[in-house]
CSV table of C-alpha atoms in Angstrom, one decimal:
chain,number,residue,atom,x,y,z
W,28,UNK,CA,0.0,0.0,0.0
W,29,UNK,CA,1.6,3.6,-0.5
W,30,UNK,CA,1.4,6.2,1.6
W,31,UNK,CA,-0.8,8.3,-0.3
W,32,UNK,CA,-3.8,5.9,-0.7
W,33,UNK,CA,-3.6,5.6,2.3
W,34,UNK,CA,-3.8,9.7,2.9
W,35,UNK,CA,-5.9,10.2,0.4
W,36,UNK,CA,-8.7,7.3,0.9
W,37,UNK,CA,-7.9,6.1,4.1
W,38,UNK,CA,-8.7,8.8,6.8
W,39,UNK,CA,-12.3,9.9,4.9
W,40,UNK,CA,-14.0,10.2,8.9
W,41,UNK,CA,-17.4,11.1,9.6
W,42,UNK,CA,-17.9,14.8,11.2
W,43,UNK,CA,-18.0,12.5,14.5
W,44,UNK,CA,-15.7,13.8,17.6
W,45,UNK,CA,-13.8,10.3,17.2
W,46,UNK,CA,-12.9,11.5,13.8
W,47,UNK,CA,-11.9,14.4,15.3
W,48,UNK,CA,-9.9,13.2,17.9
W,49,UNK,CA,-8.1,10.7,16.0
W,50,UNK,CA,-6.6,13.2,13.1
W,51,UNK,CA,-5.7,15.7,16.0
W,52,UNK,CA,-3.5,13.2,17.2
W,53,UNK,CA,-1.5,12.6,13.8
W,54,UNK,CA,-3.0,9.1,13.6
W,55,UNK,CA,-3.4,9.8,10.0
W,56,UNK,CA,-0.3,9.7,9.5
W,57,UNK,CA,0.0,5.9,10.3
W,58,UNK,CA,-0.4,3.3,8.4
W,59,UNK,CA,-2.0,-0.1,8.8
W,60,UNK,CA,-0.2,-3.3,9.3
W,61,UNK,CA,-1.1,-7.0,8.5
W,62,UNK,CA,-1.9,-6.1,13.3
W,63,UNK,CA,-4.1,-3.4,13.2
W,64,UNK,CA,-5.9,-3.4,9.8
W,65,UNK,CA,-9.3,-4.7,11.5
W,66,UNK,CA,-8.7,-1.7,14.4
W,67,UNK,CA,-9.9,1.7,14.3
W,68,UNK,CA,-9.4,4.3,12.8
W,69,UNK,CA,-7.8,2.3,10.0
W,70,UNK,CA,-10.8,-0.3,9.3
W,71,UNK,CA,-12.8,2.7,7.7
W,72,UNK,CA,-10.8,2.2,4.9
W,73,UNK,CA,-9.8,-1.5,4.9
W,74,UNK,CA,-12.5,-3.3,5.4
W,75,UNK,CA,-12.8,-1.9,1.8
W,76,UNK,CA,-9.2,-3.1,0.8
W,77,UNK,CA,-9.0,-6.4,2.4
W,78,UNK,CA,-7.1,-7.5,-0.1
W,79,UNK,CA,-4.4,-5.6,0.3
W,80,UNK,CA,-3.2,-7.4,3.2
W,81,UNK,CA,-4.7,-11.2,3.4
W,82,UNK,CA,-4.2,-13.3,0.2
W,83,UNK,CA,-7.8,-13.0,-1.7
W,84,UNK,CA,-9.1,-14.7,-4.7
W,85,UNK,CA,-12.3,-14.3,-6.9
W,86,UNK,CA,-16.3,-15.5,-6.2
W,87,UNK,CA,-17.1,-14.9,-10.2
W,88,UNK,CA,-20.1,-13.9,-11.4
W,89,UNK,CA,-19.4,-13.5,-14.8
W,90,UNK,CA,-19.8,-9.8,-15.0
W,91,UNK,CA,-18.5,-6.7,-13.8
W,92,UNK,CA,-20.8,-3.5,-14.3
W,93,UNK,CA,-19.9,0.2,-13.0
W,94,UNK,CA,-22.7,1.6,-10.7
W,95,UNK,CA,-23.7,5.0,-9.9
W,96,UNK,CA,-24.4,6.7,-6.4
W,97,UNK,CA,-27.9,7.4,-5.7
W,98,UNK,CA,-27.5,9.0,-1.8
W,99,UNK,CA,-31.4,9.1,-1.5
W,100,UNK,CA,-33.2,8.5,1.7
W,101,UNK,CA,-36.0,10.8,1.3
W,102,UNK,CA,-38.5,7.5,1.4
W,103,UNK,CA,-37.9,7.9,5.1
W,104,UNK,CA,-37.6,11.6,5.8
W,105,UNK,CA,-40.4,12.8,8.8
W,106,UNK,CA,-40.6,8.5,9.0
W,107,UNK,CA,-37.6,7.7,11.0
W,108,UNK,CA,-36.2,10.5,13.6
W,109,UNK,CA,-33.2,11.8,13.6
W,110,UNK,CA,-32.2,8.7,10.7
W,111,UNK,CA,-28.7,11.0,9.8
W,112,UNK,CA,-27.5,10.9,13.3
W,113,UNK,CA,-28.4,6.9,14.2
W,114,UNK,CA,-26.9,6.4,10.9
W,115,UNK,CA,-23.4,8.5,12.2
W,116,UNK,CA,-23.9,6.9,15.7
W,117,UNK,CA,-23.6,3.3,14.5
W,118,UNK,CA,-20.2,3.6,12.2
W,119,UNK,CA,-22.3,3.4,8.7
W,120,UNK,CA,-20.4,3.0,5.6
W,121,UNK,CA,-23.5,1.7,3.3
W,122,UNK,CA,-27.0,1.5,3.8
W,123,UNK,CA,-29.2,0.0,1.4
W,124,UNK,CA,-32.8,-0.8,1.3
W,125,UNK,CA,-34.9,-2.6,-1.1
W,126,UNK,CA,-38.5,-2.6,-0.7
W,127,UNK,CA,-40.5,-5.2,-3.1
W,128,UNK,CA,-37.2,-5.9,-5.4
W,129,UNK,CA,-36.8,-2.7,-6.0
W,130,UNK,CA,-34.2,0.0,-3.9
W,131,UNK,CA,-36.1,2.4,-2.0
W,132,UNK,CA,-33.3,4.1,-0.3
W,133,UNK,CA,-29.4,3.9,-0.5
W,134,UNK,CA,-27.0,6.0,1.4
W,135,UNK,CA,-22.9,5.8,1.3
W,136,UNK,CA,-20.9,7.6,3.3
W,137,UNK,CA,-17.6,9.7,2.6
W,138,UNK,CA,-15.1,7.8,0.6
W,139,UNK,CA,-17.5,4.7,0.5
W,140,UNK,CA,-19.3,4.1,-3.5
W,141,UNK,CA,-21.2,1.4,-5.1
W,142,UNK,CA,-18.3,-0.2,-7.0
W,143,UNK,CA,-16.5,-0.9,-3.6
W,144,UNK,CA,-16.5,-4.2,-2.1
W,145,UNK,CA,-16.7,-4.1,1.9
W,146,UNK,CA,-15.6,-6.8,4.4
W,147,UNK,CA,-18.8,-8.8,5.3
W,148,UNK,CA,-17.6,-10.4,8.6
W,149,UNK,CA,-19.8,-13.4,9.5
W,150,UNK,CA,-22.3,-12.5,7.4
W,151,UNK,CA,-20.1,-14.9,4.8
W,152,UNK,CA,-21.6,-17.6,7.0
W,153,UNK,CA,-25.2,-17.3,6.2
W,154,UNK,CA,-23.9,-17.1,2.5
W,155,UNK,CA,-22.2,-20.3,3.5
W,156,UNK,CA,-25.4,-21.8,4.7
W,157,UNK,CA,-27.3,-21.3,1.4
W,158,UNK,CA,-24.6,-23.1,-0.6
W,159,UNK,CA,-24.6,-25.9,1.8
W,160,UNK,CA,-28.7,-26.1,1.5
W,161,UNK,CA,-28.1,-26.1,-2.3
W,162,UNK,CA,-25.5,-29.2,-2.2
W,163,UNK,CA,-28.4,-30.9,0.5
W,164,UNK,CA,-31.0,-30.4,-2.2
W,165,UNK,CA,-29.2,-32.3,-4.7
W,166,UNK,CA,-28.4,-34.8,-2.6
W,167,UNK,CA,-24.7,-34.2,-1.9
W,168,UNK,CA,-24.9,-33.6,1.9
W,169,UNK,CA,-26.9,-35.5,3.8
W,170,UNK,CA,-27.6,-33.3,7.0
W,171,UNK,CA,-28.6,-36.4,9.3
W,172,UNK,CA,-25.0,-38.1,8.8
W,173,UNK,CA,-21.6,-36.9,10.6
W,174,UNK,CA,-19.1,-34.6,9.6
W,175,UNK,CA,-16.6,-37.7,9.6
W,176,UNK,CA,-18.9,-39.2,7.7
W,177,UNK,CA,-17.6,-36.7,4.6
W,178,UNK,CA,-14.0,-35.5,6.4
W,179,UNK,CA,-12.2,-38.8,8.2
W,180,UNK,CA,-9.7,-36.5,9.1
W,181,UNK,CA,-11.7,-35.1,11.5
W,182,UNK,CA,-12.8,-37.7,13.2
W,183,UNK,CA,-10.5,-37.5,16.5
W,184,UNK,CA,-11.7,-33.7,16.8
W,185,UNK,CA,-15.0,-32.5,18.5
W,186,UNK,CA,-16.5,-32.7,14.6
W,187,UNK,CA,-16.4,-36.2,14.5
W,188,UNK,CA,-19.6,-37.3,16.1
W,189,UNK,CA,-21.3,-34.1,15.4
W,190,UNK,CA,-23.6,-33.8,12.3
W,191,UNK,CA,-23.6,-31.7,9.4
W,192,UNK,CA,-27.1,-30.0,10.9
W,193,UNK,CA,-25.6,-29.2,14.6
W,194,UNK,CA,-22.6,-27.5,12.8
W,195,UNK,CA,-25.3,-25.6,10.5
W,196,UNK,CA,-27.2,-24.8,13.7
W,197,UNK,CA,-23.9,-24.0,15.9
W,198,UNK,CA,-25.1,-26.5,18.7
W,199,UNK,CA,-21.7,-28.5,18.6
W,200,UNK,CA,-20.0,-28.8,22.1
W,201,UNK,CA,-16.6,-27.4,20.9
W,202,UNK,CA,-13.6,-26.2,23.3
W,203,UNK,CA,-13.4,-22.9,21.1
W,204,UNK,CA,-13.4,-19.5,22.4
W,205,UNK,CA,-15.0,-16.7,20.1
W,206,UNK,CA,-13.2,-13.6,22.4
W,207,UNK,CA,-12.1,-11.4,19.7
W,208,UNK,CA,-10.3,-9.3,22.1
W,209,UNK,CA,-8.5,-11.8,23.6
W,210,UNK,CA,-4.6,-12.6,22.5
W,211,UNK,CA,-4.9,-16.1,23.4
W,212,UNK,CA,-8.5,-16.7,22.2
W,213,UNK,CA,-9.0,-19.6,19.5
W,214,UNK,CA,-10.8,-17.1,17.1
W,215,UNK,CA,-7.4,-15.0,17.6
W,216,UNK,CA,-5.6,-18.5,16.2
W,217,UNK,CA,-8.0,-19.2,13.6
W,218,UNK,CA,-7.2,-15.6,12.3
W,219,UNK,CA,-3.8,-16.1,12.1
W,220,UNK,CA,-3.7,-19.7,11.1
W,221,UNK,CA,-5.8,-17.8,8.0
W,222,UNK,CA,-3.3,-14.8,7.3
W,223,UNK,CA,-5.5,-12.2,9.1
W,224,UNK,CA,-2.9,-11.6,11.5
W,225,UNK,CA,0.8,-12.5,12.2
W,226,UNK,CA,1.8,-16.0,12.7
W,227,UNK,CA,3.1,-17.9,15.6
W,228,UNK,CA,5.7,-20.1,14.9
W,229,UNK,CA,3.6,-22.7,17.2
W,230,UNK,CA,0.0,-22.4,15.0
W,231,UNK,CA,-0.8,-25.0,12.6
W,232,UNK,CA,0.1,-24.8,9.3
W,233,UNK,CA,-3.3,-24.3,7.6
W,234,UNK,CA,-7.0,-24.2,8.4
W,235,UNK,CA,-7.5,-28.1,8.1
W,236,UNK,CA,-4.9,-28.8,11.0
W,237,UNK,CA,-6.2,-26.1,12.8
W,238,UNK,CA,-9.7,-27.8,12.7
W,239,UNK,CA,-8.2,-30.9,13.5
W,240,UNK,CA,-7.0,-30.1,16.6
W,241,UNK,CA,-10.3,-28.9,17.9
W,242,UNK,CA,-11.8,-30.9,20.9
W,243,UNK,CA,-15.1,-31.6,22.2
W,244,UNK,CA,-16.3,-30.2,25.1
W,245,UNK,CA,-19.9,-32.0,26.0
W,246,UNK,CA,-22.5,-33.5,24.4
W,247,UNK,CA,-23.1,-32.5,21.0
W,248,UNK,CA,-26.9,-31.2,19.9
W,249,UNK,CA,-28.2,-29.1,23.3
W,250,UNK,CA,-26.8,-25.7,23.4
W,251,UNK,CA,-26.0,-23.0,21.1
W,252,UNK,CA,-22.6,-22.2,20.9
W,253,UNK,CA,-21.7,-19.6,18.4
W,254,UNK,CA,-18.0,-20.6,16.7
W,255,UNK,CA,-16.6,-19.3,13.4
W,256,UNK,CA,-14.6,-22.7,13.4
W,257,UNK,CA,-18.3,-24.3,11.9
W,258,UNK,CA,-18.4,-22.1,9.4
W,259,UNK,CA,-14.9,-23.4,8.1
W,260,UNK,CA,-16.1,-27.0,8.7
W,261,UNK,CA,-18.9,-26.8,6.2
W,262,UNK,CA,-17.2,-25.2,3.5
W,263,UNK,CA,-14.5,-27.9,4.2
W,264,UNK,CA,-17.7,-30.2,3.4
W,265,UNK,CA,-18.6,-28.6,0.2
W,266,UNK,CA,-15.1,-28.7,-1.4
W,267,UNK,CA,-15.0,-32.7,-0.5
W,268,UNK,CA,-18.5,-33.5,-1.9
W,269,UNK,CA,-17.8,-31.0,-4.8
W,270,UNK,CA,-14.0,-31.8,-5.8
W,271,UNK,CA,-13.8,-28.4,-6.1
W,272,UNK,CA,-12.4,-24.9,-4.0
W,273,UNK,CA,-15.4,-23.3,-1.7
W,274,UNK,CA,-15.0,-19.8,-3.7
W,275,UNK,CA,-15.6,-21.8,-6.6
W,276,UNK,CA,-18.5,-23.6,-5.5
W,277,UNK,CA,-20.2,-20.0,-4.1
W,278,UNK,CA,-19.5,-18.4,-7.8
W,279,UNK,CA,-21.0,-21.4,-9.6
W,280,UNK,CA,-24.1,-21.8,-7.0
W,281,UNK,CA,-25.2,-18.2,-5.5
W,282,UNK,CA,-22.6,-15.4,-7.3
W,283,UNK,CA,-23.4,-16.1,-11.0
W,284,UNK,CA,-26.9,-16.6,-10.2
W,285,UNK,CA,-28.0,-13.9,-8.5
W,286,UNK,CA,-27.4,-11.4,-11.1
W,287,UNK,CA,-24.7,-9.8,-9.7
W,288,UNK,CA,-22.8,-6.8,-10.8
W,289,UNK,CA,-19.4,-7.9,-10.0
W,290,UNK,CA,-17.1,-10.7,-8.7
W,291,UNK,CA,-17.0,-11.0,-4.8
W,292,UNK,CA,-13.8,-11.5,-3.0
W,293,UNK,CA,-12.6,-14.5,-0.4
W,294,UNK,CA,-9.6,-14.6,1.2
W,295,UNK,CA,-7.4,-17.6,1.3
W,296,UNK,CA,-5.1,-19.4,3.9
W,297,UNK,CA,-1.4,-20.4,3.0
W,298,UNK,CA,-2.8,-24.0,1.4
W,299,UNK,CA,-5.9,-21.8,-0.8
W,300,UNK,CA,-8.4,-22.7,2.0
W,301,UNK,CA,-11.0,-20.0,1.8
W,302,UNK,CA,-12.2,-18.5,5.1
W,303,UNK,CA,-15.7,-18.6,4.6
W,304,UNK,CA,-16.9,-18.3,8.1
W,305,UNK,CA,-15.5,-14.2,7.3
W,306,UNK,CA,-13.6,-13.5,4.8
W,307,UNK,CA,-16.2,-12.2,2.0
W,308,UNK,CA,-15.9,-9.0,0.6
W,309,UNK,CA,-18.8,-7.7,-1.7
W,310,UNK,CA,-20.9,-4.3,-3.0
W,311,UNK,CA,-24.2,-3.7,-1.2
W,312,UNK,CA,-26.5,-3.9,-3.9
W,313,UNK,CA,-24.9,-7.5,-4.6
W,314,UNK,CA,-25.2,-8.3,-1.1
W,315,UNK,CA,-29.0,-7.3,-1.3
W,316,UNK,CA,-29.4,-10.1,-4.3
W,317,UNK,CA,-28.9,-12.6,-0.8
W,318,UNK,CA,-31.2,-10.7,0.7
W,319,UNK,CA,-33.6,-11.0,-2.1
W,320,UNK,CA,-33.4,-14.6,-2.3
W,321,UNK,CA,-34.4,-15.2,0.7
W,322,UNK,CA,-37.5,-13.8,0.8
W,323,UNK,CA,-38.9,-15.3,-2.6
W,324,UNK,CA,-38.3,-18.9,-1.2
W,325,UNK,CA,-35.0,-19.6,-2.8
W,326,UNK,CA,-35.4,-18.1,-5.8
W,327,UNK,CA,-33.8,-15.0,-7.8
W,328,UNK,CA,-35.6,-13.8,-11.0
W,329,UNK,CA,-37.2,-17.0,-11.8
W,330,UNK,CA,-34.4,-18.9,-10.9
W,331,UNK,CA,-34.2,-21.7,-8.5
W,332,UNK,CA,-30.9,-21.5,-6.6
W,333,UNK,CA,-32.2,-23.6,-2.8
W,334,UNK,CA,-35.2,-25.5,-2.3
W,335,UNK,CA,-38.3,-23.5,-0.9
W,336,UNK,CA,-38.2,-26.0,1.9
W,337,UNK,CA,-34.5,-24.9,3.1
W,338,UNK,CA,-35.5,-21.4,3.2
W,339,UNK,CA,-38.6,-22.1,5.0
W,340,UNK,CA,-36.7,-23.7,7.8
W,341,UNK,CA,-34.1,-21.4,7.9
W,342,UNK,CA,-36.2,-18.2,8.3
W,343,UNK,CA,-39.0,-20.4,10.8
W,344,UNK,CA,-35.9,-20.4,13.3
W,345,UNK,CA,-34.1,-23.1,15.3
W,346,UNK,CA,-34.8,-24.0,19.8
W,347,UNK,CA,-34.8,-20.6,21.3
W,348,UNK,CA,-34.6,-22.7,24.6
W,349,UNK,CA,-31.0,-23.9,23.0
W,350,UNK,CA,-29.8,-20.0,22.9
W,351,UNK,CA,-31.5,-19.5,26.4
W,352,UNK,CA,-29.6,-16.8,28.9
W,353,UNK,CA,-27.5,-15.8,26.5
W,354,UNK,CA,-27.2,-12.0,25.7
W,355,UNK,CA,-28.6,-12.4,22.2
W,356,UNK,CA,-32.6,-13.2,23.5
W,357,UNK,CA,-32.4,-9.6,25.8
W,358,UNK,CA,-32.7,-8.1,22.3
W,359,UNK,CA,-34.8,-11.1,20.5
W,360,UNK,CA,-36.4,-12.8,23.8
W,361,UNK,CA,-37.7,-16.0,21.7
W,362,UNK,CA,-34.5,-15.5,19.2
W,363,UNK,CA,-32.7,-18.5,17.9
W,364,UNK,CA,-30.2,-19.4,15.1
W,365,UNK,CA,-30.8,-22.3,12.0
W,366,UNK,CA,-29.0,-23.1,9.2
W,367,UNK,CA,-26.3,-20.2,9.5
W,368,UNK,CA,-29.0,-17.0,10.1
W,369,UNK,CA,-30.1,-15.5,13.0
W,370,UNK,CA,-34.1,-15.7,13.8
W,371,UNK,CA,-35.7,-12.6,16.2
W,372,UNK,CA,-38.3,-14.8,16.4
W,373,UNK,CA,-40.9,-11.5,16.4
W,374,UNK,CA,-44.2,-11.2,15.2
W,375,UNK,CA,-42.6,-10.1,11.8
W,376,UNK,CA,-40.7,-13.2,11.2
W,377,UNK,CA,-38.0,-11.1,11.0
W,378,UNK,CA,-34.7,-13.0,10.0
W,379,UNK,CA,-30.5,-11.7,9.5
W,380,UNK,CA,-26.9,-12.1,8.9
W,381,UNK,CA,-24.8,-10.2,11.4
W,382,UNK,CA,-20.8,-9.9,11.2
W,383,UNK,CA,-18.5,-7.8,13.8
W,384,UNK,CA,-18.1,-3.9,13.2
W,385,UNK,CA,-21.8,-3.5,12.1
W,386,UNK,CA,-22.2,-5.7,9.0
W,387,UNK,CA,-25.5,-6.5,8.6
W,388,UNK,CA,-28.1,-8.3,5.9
W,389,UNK,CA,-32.3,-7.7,7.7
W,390,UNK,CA,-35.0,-9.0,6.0
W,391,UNK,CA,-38.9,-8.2,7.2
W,392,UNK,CA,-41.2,-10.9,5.1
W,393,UNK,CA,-44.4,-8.5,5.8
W,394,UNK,CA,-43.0,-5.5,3.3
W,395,UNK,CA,-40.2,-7.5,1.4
W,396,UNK,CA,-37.6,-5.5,2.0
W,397,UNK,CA,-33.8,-5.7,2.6
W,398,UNK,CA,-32.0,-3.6,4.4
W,399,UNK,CA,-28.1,-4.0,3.8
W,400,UNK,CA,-25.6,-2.2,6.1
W,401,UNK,CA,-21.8,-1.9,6.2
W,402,UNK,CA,-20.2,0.1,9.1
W,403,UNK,CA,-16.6,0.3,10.5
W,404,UNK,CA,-17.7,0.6,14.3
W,405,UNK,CA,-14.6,0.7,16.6
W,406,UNK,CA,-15.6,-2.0,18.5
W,407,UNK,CA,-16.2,-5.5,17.2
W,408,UNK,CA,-19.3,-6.1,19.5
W,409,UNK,CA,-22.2,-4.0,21.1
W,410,UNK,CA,-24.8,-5.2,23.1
W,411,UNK,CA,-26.3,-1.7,22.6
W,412,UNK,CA,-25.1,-1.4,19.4
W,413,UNK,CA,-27.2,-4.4,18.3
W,414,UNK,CA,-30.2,-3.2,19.8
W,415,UNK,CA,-29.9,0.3,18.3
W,416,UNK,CA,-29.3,-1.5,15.2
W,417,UNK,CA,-32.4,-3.4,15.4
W,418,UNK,CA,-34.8,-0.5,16.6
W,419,UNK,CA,-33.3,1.2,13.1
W,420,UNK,CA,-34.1,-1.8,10.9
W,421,UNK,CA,-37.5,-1.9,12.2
W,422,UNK,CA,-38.3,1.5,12.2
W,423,UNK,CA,-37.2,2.0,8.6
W,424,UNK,CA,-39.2,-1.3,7.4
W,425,UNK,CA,-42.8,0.0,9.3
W,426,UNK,CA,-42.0,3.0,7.2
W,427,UNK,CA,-42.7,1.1,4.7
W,428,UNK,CA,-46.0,-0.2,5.4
């Protein structure tokens, strides 16, 4: 990276007094490493240049197609209060919505445009769900059966007796802590094991041995327990029962048929291993084409990309009572989690992807809309973050009504 991308497209702050404070002590004039590229202030820029520090490679769609700025949110104005200030408040980037297929609002923020792909966190693992419902509809998974069923090699780890649906459903009893801002955290390992941060000489080699070395830590199937490491299992999964790479697999199953406007991005471990549980990077208006999906039963412009059926029991939700206590349900009291996306489990049916820093994909089946937002919050979680998140999301979709 050179110093004056970084000047010139880097430091693009909202007018917010951390903006403020951050330029009036020089930290413009630093530049971000392969250590500090997911910290603020710098991740207002990278998580739109990923790939200029973790290996990347191509989810093809076949096309690429220049977009135009729209910056219109007048479809909401005297409907949401005070919508420019949440919008400041929560980090935004991008905000998209798309009422009945067609966008309603759109909104990028300084130095952000429509041609720029933006870090999806975990939102890559509800992506990562559809393509494994695809592969289960044609009979290539078999959801019932065990992940050593497909990968022997883990068999010795906690995956081995798990099946393919408690991985989906993040109810395997792994030892696997998901502390971001812990040093000696497993989600810390995984990140360097996939060359988002610097190596230890004492992490294993690639993703696979990483996995392998995972242990159980209960009985498989009773309680939720959130872990990227699933997300990394299953695309494992698909690249066995496919012969082919996960990126690959996404282009060919969800990219190219969604209508697209241009490639996605993945990045890649040392051996090509694609980190699918965070490593997407995509526009917004593509990202809405997921969104979109979704909500017409699998389908995108006629075309049948996962069975109604998988859809259906995705957005119906999995056991709230396997989720109980934990700081998700004081937001979404009867939320749960199937198939890789997060239920509220309100009277709206309301269904999302959610990825640290404010990444978010929020679909309301009553109006058909999806509302796509990229932010570069500081933080990498918020319990009050989320909840101001979610007020937004449903006050922009009852503006709809």
């Amino acid at each position: 990276m050179t110093g004056t991308a970084w000047t010139s497209a880097g430091m693009s702050e909202p007018a917010t007094a951390r903006g403020r404070q951050l330029r009036e002590r020089g930290m413009d004039q630093e530049r971000p490493t392969i250590d500090t590229w997911q910290d603020p202030p710098f991740n207002r820029w990278t998580f739109s240049h990923v790939d200029e520090f973790v290996t990347s490679v191509s989810i093809s769609t076949g096309r690429e197609r220049s977009q135009k700025a729209v910056n219109d949110l007048d479809a909401f104005s005297g409907k949401v209060p005070e919508l420019e200030r949440r919008l400041a408040q929560t980090w935004t980037d991008v905000i998209l919505v798309v009422h009945e297929d067609r966008i309603v609002g759109e909104w990028y923020g300084e130095g952000s445009r429509p041609d720029d792909r933006h870090l999806l966190m975990s939102v890559s693992k509800s992506i990562c769900g559809i393509v494994v419902g695809a592969l289960a509809d044609d009979g290539l998974i078999e959801p019932s059966r065990t992940v050593a069923h497909y990968i022997p090699e883990l068999a010795e780890s906690a995956y081995g007796t798990a099946t393919v649906q408690q991985v989906l459903d993040m109810t395997v009893a792994v030892e696997y802590l998901e502390e971001y801002a812990d040093l000696n955290s497993h989600v810390r390992a995984h990140d360097r094991v996939a060359g988002w941060r610097t190596r230890f000489d004492t992490d294993p080699r690639d993703t696979h041995e990483f996995l392998m070395g995972l242990r159980p830590a209960g009985e498989h199937g009773k309680v939720f327990q959130y872990c990227s490491a699933n997300t990394d299992v299953l695309a494992w999964l698909v690249e066995v029962v496919t012969g082919k790479r996960y990126h690959e697999v996404v282009g060919e199953r969800v990219w190219s048929r969604l209508d697209a406007q241009s490639d996605a991005r993945i990045t890649v471990d040392s051996s090509g291993f694609a980190f699918a549980n965070g490593g997407i990077s995509c526009t917004a208006r593509d990202l809405a084409g997921v969104g979109r999906l979704m909500l017409a039963g699998g389908e995108f412009d006629g075309r049948r990309i996962v069975s109604d059926g998988w859809v259906r029991a995705t957005m119906a939700g999995g056991d709230p009572e396997a989720a109980r206590g934990l700081p998700y349900q004081d937001i979404h009291p009867n939320g749960s989690y199937k198939n890789h996306w997060w239920a509220t489990g309100n009277e709206r049916g309301s269904v999302y992807a959610v990825g640290i820093h404010g990444q978010y994909v929020w679909l309301d089946p009553p109006t058909r809309t999806v509302i796509v937002k990229f932010s570069s919050a500081p933080e990498a979680l918020g319990r009050t973050m989320n909840s101001d998140h979610a007020r937004l999301f449903q006050e922009l979709c009852a503006a709809l009504e």
